[in-house]
XYZ file of C-alpha atoms in Angstrom:
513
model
C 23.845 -7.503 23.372
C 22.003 -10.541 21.732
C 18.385 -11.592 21.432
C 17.121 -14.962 21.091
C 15.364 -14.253 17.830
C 14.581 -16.878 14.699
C 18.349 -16.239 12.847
C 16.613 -14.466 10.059
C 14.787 -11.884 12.187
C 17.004 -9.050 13.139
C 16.233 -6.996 15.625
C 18.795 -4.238 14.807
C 17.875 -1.396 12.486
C 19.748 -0.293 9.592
C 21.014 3.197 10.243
C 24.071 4.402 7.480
C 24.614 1.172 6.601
C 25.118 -0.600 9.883
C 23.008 -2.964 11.559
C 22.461 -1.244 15.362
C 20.049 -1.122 18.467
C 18.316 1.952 19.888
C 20.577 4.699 20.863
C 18.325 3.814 24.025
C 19.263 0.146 24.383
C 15.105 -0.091 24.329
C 13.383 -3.052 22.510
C 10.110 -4.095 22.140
C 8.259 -7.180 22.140
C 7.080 -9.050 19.403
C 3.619 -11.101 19.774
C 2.339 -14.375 17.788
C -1.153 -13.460 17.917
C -1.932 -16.814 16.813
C -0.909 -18.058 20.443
C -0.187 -15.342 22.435
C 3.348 -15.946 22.620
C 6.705 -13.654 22.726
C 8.822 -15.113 19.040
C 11.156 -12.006 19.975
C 11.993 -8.179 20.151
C 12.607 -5.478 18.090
C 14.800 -2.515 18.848
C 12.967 0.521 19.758
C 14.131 3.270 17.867
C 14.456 7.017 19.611
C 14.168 10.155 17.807
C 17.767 10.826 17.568
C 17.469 7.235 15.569
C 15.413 8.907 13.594
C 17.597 11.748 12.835
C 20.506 9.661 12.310
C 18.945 7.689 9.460
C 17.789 11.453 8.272
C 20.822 12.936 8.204
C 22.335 9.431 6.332
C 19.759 9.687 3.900
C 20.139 12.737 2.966
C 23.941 12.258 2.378
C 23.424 9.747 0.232
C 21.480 11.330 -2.115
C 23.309 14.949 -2.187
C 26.936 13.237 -1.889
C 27.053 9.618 -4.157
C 26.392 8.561 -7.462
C 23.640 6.590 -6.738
C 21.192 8.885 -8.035
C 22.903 8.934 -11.371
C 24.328 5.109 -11.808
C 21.156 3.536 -13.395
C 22.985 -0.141 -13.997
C 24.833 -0.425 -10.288
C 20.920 0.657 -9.165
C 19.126 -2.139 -11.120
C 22.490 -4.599 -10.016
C 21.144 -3.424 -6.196
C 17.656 -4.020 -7.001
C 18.878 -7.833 -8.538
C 20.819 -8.360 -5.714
C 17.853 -7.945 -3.046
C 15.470 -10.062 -4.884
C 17.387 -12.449 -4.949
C 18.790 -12.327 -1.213
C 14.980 -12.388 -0.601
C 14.193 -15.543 -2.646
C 17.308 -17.199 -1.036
C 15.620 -16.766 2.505
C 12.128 -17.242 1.246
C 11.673 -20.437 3.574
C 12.635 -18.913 6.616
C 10.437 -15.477 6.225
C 7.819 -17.336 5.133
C 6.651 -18.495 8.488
C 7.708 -15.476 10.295
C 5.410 -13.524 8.479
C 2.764 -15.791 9.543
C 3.761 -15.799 12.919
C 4.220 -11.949 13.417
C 1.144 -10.520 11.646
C -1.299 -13.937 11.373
C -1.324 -14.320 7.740
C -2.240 -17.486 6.443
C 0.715 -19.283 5.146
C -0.967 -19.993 1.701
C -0.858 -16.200 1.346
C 2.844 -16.229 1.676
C 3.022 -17.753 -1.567
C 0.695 -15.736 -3.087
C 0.286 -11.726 -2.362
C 1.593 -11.164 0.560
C 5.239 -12.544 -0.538
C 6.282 -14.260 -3.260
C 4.278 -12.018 -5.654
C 5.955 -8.488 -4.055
C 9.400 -10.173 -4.282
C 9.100 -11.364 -8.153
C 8.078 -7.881 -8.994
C 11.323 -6.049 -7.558
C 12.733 -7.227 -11.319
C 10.125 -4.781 -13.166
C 12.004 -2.351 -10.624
C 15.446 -3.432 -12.335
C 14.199 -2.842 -15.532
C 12.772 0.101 -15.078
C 16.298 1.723 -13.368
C 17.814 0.314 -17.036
C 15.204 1.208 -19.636
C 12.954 4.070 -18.368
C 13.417 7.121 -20.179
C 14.232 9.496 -17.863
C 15.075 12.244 -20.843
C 12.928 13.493 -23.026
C 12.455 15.987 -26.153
C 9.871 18.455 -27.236
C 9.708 20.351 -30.511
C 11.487 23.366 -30.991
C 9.746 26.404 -29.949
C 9.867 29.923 -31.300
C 9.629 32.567 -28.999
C 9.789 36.150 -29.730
C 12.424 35.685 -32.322
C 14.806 32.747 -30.723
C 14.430 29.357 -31.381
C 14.691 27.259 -28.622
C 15.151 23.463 -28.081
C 13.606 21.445 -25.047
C 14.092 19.226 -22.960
C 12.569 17.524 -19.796
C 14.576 15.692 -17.450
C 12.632 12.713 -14.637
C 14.952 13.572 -11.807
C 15.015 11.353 -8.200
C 12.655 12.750 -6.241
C 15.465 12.749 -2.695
C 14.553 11.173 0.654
C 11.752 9.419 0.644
C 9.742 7.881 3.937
C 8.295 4.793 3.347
C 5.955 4.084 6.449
C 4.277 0.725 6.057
C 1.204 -1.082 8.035
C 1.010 -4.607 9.004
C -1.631 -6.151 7.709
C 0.402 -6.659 4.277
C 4.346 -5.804 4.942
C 5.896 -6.987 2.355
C 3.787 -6.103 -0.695
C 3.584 -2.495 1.192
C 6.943 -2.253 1.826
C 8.853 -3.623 -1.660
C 5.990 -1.278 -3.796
C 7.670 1.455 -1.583
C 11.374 0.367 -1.704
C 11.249 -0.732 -5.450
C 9.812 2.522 -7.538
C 12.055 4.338 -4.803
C 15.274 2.641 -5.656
C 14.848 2.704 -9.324
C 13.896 6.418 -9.417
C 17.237 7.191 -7.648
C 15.943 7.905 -4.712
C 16.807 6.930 -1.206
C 14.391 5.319 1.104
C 14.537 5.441 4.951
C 11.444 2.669 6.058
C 9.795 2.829 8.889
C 7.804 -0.413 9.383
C 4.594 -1.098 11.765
C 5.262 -2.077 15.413
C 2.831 -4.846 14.952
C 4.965 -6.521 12.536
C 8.296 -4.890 11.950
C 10.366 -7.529 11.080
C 9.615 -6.854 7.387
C 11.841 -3.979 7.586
C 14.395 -5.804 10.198
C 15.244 -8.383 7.828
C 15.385 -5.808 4.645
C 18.091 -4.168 6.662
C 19.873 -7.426 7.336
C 19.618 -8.421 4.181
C 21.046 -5.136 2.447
C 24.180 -5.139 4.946
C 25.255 -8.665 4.652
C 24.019 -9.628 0.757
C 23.919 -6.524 -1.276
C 25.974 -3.789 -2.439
C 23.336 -1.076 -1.459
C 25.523 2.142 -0.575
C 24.843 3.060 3.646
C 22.276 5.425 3.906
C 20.204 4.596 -0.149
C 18.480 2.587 2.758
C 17.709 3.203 6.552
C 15.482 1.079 8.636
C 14.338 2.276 11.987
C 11.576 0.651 14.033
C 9.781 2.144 16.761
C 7.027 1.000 18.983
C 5.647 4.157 19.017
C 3.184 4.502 15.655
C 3.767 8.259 16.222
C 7.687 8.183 16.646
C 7.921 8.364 12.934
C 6.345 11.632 12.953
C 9.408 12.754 12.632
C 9.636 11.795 9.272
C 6.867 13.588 7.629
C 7.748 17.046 9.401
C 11.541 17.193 8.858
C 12.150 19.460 5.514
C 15.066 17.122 4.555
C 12.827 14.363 3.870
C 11.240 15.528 0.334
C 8.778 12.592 -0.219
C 6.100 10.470 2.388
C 4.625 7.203 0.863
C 2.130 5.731 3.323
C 0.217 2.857 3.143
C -2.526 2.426 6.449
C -6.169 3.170 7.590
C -7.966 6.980 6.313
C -7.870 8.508 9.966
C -3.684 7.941 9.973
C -3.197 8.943 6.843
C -4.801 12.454 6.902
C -2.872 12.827 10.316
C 0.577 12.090 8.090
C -0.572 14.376 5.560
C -1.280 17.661 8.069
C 2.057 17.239 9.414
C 3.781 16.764 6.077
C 1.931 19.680 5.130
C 4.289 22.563 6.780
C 7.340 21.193 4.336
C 5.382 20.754 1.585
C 6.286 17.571 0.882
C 5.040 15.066 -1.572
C 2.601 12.817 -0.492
C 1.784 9.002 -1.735
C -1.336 8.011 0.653
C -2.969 4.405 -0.680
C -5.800 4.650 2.549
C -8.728 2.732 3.236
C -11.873 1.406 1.810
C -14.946 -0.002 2.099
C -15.867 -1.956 -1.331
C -18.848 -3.004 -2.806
C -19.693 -6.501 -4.117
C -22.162 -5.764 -6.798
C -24.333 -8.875 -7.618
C -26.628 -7.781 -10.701
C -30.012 -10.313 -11.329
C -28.790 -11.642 -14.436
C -25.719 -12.908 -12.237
C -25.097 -16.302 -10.635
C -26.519 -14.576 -7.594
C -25.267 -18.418 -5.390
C -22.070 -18.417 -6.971
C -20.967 -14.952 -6.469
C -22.271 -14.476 -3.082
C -20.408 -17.679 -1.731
C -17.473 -15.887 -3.408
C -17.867 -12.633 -1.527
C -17.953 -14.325 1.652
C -14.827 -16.486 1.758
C -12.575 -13.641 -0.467
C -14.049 -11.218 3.215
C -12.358 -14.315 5.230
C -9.045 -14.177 3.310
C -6.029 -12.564 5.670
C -9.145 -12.510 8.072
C -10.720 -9.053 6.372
C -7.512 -6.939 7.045
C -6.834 -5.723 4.047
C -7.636 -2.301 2.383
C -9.195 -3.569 -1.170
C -11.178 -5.965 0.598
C -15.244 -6.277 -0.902
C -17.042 -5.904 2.901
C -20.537 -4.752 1.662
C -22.288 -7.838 -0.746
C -25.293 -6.179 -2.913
C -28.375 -8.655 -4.282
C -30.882 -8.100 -5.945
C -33.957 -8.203 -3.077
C -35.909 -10.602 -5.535
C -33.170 -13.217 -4.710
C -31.670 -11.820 -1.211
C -32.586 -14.564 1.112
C -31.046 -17.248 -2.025
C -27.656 -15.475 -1.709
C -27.617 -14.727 2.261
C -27.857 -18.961 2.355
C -25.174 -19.204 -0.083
C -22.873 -17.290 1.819
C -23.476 -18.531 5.104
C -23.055 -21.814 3.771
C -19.375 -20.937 2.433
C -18.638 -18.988 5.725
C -19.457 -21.965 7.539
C -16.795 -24.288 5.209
C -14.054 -21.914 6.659
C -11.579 -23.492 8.367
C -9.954 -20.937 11.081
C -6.993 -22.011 13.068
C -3.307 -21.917 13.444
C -1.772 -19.962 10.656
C 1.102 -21.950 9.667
C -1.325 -24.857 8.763
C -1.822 -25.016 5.077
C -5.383 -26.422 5.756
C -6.379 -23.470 7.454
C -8.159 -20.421 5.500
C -8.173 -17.930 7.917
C -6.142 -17.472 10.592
C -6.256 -14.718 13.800
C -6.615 -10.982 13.547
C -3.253 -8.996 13.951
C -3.286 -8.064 17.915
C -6.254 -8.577 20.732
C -6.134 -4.521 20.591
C -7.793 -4.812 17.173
C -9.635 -8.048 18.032
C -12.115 -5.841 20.223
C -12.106 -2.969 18.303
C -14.039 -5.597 15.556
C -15.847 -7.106 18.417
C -17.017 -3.125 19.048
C -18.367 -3.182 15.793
C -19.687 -5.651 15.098
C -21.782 -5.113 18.269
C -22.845 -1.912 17.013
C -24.378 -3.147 14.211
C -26.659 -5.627 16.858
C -27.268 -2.522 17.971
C -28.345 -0.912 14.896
C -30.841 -3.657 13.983
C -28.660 -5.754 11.705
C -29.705 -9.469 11.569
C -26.671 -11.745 13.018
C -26.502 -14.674 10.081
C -23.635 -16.054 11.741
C -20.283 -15.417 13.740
C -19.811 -12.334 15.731
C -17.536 -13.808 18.603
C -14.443 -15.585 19.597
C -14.398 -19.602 17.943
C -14.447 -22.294 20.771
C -11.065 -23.388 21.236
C -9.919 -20.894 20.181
C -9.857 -18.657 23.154
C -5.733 -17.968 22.694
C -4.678 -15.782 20.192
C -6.675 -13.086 18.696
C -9.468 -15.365 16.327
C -13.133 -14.241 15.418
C -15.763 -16.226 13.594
C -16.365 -15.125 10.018
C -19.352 -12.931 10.321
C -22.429 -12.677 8.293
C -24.767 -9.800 8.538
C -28.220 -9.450 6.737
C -31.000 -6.494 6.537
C -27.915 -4.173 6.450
C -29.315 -0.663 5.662
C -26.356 1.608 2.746
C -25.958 4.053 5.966
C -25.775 2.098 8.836
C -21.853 2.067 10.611
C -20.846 -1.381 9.093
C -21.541 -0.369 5.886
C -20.041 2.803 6.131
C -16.543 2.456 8.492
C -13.806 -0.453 7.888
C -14.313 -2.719 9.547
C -10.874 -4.358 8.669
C -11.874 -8.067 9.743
C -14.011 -10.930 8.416
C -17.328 -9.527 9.007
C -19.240 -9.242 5.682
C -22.512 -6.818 5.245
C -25.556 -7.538 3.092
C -27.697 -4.769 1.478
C -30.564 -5.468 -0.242
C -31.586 -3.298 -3.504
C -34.767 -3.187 -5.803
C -33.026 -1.381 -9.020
C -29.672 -1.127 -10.803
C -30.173 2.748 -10.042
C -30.645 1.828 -6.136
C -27.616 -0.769 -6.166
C -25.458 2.309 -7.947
C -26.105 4.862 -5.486
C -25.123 2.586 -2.552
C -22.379 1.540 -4.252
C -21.031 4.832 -4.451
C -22.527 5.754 -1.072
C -18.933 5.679 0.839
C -16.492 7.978 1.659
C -13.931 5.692 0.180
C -13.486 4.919 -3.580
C -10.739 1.956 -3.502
C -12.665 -0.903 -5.176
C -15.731 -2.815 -6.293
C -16.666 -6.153 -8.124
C -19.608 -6.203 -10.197
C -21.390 -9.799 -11.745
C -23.411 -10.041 -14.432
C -24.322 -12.623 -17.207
C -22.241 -10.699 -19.595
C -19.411 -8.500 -19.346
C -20.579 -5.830 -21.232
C -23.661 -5.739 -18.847
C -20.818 -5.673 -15.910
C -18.975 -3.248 -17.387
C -21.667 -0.638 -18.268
C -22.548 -0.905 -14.762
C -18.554 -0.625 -13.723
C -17.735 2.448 -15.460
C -20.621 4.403 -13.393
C -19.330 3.313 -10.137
C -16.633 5.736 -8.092
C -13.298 3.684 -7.405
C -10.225 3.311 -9.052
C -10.164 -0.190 -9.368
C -13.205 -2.665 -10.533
C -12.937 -6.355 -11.093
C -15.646 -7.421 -13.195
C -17.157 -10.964 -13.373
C -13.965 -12.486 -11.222
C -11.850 -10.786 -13.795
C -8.196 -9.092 -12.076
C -6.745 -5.864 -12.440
C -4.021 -6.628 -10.188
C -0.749 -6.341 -12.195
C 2.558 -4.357 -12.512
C 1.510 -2.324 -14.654
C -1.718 -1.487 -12.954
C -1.470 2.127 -11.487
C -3.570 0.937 -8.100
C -5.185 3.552 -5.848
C -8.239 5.723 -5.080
C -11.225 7.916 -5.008
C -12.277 10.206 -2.599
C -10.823 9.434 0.878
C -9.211 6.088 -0.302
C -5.624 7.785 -1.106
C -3.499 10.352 -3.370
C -1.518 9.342 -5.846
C -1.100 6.129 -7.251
C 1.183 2.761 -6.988
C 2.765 0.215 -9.428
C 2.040 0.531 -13.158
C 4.292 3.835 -14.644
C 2.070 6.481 -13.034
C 3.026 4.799 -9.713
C 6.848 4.820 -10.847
C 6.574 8.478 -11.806
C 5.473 9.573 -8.006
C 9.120 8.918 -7.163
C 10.317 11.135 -9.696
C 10.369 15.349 -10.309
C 10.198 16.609 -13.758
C 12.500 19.705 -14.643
C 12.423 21.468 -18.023
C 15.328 22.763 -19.604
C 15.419 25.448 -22.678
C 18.318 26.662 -24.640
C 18.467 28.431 -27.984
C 19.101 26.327 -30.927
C 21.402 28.969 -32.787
C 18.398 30.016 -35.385
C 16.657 33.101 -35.678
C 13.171 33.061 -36.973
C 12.569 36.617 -38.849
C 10.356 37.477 -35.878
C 11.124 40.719 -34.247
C 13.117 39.665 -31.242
C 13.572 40.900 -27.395
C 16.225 43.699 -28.311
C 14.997 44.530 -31.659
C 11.226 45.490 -29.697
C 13.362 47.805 -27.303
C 15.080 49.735 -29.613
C 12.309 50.179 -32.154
C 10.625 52.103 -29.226
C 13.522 54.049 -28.620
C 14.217 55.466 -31.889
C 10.282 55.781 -31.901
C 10.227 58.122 -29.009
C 13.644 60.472 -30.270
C 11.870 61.014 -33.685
């Protein structure tokens, strides 16, 4: 059975090391919601696909050496990069057709930097030091030398959403593979060719073992489910929206199974009034437009001082209004469509709830003329925003920005921290150290301060509160993917102190006297 898919998008999964269709025969469709248009189809995996790639995983991990061969892991690693880099051109505007990404992006976060950073995953299969000492211990009369051991953590699920596949996906696959674990990915229906052309690439270009790596796809969201309740699957890194991932993490919950959940947020763009209050806000608005709003660190609530509110609500309407929205794949377009006309309207719903709330339209809030095909919205401005009002309390997860108005640093603090969610913030000030005092009071785990980054490999990225558990990239992020064991044996010397034995029969010649 073929498909008339673009050569580099498979539309087999990757089940023990063989590229296959459903056990059903089922595919799905795959939708440019730039125009509307089939670009192909996707097998539709079953449960017994599942199960299979299950069953595979978990015989790679008990049965090979993969989980003990460090240097043919980091080889593996090498070997995918590079497959990835040789097809760069061709996934490039696949990714842009499948999930709407601008194509600028592609060369930026949402490919090229994921790829590059599969070498730190190399490295750290070589060099990390996954056996340790402590200092001898005495204990009741035995010395004892220690050890602790970083061990694989087993079968981990890597479910990933679509908004960003490939940075989701690699920070999944990479710690994953260079722990020694085994991965089976199950990628978003909306876009799952991220995981399709993994697969392909791991059969035809790599010398990945069948089963280190399964790929099933699904159109079901909730045929993975499967995953995170089978008790042969020992890990669940998730990446997706609050709501999903406290569904993943009740079912997970009856195996006990680790959990790596990097959720939602809703992030504050702190504009202090020593700031460039024109500058930054004119910022905030077009970083809201970039990959159209979908993505989880993205700063959707702007904060100004009132004294110079009205200044900075004309600054950012003025950059909204330089956007250029269109086809995707044109480099002089900004922002291009939102993933699929199902979330379209469920930003549409919002955004006419905040109408509804009393939230002054700036500008935006429907579909662009000409623009009718596809699944594009204005960028969206709203003023008089009050810190509990829906928009600035749900994501949103499109380009619709909200402005609050505060009188005090105090005020601007507590609505900063006034979320559920605790992924991000930016703060501006004249100085940094006036930025950064302000920083360290606010509740997230990541803050860029005065257009500074955090973003880095060694960066261990998550959140607060409802934003996730656990962390990503940076060691701490590594060291999810691993368990730590502790191992004590005696070091052949006695201490003096009265041991074990000695204790019991000093009682017993005690109690016969």
């Amino acid at each position: 059975m073929s498909h008339k898919n673009p050569p580099i998008a498979e539309w087999r999964m990757l089940i023990d090391g063989e590229l296959v269709p459903s056990s059903s025969g089922a595919v799905f469709e795959n939708i440019n919601p730039a125009t509307d248009e089939v670009i192909g189809v996707t097998a539709d995996g079953t449960r017994e696909d599942f199960l299979r790639a299950i069953e595979s995983s978990r015989r790679a991990f008990d049965t090979t050496s993969w989980s003990t061969d460090r240097a043919f892991r980091a080889k593996c690693i090498r070997q995918l990069q590079t497959a990835l880099q040789r097809h760069a051109e061709e996934i490039r505007p696949l990714l842009s057709a499948e999930v709407g990404t601008p194509i600028w992006l592609t060369r930026d976060t949402l490919f090229d930097v994921p790829v590059a950073r599969l070498s730190h995953y190399a490295d750290l299969a070589e060099n990390y030091q996954f056996d340790d000492e402590l200092e001898d211990v005495d204990f009741r009369g035995v010395v004892s030398k220690r050890r602790i051991r970083y061990e694989p953590m087993g079968v981990v699920a890597g479910i990933i959403p679509w908004n960003g596949p490939w940075g989701s996906g690699l920070s999944k696959v990479g710690p994953a593979l260079a722990s020694g674990s085994v991965i089976i990915l199950k990628p978003s229906p909306d876009a799952p060719w991220m995981g399709t052309i993994v697969g392909k690439l791991i059969a035809e270009e790599t010398d990945i073992p069948a089963g280190v790596v399964n790929v099933v796809t699904a159109k079901d969201n909730y045929a993975g489910e499967v995953l995170t309740s089978d008790p042969r699957v020992d890990m669940v890194a998730f990446t997706g929206s609050a709501p999903n991932g406290s569904r993943v993490a009740e079912v997970g919950a009856k195996t006990l199974k680790r959990m790596l959940l990097e959720l939602g947020g809703k992030s504050a763009w702190v504009v202090l009034e020593s700031a460039d209050v024109t500058e930054q806000a004119a910022l905030a608005a077009k970083t809201i437009c970039a990959n159209a709003g979908q993505g989880c660190v993205a700063r959707s609530r702007l904060l100004l001082p009132r004294a110079r509110y009205e200044e900075g609500i004309a600054a950012a309407k003025a950059a909204m209004d330089a956007i250029t929205v269109g086809d995707p794949q044109n480099p002089n377009n900004f922002m291009g469509p939102l993933n699929s006309k199902h979330h379209r309207e469920r930003v549409l719903g919002y955004i006419e709830r905040a109408k509804g709330d009393g939230n002054r339209l700036v500008r935006g809030g429907k579909i662009p003329e000409g623009l009718e095909v596809g699944c594009f919205i204005e960028p969206t401005l709203f003023a008089d925003v009050k810190p509990d009002d829906t928009i600035a309390q749900e994501e949103i997860f499109g380009p619709v920005l909200a402005v609050i108005p505060y009188d005090s640093e105090e005020e601007a603090l507590e609505i900063a921290n006034n979320s559920i969610y605790g992924l991000s913030a930016q703060v501006a000030a004249a100085t940094n150290e006036e930025a950064y005092e302000f920083a360290k009071k606010i509740r997230t785990g990541t803050v860029s301060i005065n257009n500074g980054t955090w973003m880095a490999m060694d960066v261990p990225f998550g959140g607060f509160k409802q934003s996730g558990i656990g962390r990503q990239y940076g060691r701490q992020g590594f060291e999810e993917y691993l368990e730590i064991k502790v191992l004590g044996m005696p070091s052949g010397e006695k201490s003096g102190t009265l041991a074990w034995g000695e204790v019991e029969a000093s009682d017993k010649v005690g109690k016969a006297a």
